[in-house]
Short mmCIF file of C-alpha atoms in Angstrom, two decimals:
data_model
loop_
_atom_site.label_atom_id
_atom_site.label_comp_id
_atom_site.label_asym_id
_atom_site.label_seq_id
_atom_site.Cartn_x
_atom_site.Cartn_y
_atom_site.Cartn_z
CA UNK A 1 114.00 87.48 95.08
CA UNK A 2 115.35 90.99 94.36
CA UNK A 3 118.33 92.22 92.47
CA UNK A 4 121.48 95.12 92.93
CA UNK A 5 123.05 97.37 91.03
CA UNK A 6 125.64 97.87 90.15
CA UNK A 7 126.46 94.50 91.06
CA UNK A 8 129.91 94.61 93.08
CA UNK A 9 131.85 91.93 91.13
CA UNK A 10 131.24 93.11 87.64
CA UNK A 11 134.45 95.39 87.53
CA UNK A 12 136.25 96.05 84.28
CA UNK A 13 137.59 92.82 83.42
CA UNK A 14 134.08 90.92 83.85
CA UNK A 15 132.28 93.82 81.39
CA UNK A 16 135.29 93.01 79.10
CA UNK A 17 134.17 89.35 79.20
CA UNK A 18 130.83 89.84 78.62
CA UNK A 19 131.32 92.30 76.02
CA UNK A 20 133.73 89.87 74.09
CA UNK A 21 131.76 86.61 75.19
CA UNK A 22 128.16 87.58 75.15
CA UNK A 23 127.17 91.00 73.55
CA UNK A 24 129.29 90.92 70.29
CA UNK A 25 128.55 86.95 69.60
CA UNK A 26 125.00 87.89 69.78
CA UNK A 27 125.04 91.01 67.57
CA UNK A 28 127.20 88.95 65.32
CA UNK A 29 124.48 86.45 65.36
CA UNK A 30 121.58 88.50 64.87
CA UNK A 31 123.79 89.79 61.77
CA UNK A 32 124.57 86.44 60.40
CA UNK A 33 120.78 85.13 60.58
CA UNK A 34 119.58 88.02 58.44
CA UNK A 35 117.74 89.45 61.53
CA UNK A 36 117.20 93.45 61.77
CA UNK A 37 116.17 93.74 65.40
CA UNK A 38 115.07 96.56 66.29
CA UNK A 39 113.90 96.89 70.35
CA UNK A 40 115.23 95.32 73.62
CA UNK A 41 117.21 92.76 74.45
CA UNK A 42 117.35 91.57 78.04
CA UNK A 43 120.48 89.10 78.63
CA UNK A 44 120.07 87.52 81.62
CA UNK A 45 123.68 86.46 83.22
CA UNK A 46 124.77 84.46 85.64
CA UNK A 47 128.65 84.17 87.07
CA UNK A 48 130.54 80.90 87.34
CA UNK A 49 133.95 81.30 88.44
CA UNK A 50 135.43 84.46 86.58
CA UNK A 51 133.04 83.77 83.58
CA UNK A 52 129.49 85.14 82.50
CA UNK A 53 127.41 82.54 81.19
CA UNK A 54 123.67 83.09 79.70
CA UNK A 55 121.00 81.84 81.16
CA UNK A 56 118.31 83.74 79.35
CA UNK A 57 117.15 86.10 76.36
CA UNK A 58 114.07 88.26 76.72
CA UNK A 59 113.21 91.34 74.97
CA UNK A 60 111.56 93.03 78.12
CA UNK A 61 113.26 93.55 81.65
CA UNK A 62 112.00 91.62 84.20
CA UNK A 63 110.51 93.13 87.70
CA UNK A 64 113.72 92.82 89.67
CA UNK A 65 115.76 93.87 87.21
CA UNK A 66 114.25 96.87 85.83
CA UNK A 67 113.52 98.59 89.55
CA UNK A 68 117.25 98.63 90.19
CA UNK A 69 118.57 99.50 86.68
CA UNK A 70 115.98 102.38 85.70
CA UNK A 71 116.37 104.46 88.49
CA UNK A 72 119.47 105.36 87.74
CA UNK A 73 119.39 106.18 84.91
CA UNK A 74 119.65 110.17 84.09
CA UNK A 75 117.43 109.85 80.99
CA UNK A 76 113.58 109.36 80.46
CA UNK A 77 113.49 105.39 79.36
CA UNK A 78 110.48 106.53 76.44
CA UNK A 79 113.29 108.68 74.79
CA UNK A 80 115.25 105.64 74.31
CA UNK A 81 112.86 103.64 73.53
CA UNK A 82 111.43 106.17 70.98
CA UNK A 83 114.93 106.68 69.76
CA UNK A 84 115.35 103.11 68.74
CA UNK A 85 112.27 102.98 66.57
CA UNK A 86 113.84 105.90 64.52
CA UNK A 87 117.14 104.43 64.01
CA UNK A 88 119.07 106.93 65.81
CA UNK A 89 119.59 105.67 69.48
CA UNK A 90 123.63 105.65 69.21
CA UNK A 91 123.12 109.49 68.69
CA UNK A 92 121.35 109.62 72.81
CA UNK A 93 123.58 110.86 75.85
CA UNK A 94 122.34 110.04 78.97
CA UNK A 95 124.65 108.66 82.24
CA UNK A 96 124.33 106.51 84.57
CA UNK A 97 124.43 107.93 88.35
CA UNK A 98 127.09 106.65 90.21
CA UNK A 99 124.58 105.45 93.24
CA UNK A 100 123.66 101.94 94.62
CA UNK A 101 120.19 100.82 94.24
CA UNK A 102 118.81 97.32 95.85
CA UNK A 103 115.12 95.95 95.66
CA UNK A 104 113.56 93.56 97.56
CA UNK A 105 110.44 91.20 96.53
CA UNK A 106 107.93 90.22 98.99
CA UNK A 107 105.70 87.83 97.48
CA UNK A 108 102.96 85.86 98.56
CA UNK A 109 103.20 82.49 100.12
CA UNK A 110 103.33 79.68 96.94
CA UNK A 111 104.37 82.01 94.72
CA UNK A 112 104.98 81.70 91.46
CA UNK A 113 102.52 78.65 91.53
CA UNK A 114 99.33 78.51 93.68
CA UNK A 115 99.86 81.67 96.06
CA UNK A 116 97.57 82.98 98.56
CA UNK A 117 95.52 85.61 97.35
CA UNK A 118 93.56 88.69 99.20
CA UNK A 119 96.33 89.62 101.52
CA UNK A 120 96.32 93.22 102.35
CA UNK A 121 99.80 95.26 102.44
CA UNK A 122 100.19 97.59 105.49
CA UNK A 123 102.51 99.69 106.61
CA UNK A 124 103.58 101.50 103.35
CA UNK A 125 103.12 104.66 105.19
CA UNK A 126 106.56 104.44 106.94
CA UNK A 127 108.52 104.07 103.56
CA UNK A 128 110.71 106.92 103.65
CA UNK A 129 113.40 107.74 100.99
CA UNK A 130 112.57 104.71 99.00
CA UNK A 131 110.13 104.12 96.30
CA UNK A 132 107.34 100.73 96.48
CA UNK A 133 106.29 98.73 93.72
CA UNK A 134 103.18 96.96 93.52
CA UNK A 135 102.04 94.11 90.88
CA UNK A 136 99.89 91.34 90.65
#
């Protein structure tokens, strides 16, 4: 598992896609259902052909995801995030670093199911210019 980002194939004419095809449908159906959502939407995407298709909705980022996304962005995520609760989070700046960011998931055997448990991680002291995640 693990994720990139930017991802290299989402240029402008896939964004336009997925803006058009995904993003304003589901506005327009939040809109049309009477919902007022207010929070995050995570829109998980995968590409067949030329074309986005959904494969999931969450309203939290998933491990992978977030660890590549976050870091580059030139913002603190809580002022977003405490932006949105008070209506006004189309009045934020913040920009995106123009960078490449890649993480890699080492999980233990079985995983997601019945995985091994009590393993010790070594070696963290060699990490240089990276940052380590640890859950579970």
């Amino acid at each position: 598992m693990g994720a990139v980002s930017p991802l290299p194939f989402a240029d402008a004419a896939f964004m336009q896609k997925v803006q058009d095809r995904v993003i304003v449908p589901t506005l327009e159906g939040l809109r049309s259902e009477g919902i007022h959502y207010q929070g995050f939407v995570f829109i998980g995407l995968m590409k067949v052909g030329d074309d986005p298709w959904v494969i999931e909705y969450n309203v939290r980022m998933g491990d992978p995801e977030t660890e590549v996304v976050l870091p580059l962005l030139d913002v603190d995520m809580v002022s977003l995030l405490f932006a949105a609760t008070q209506g006004s989070l189309d009045e934020q700046k913040f920009t995106v670093r123009q960078e490449h960011c890649v993480t890699v998931m080492l999980v233990s055997g079985g995983y997601p199911e019945a995985y091994v448990k009590g393993k010790h991680i070594t070696g963290l002291e060699r990490v240089q210019d990276s940052q380590v995640f640890h859950a579970g």
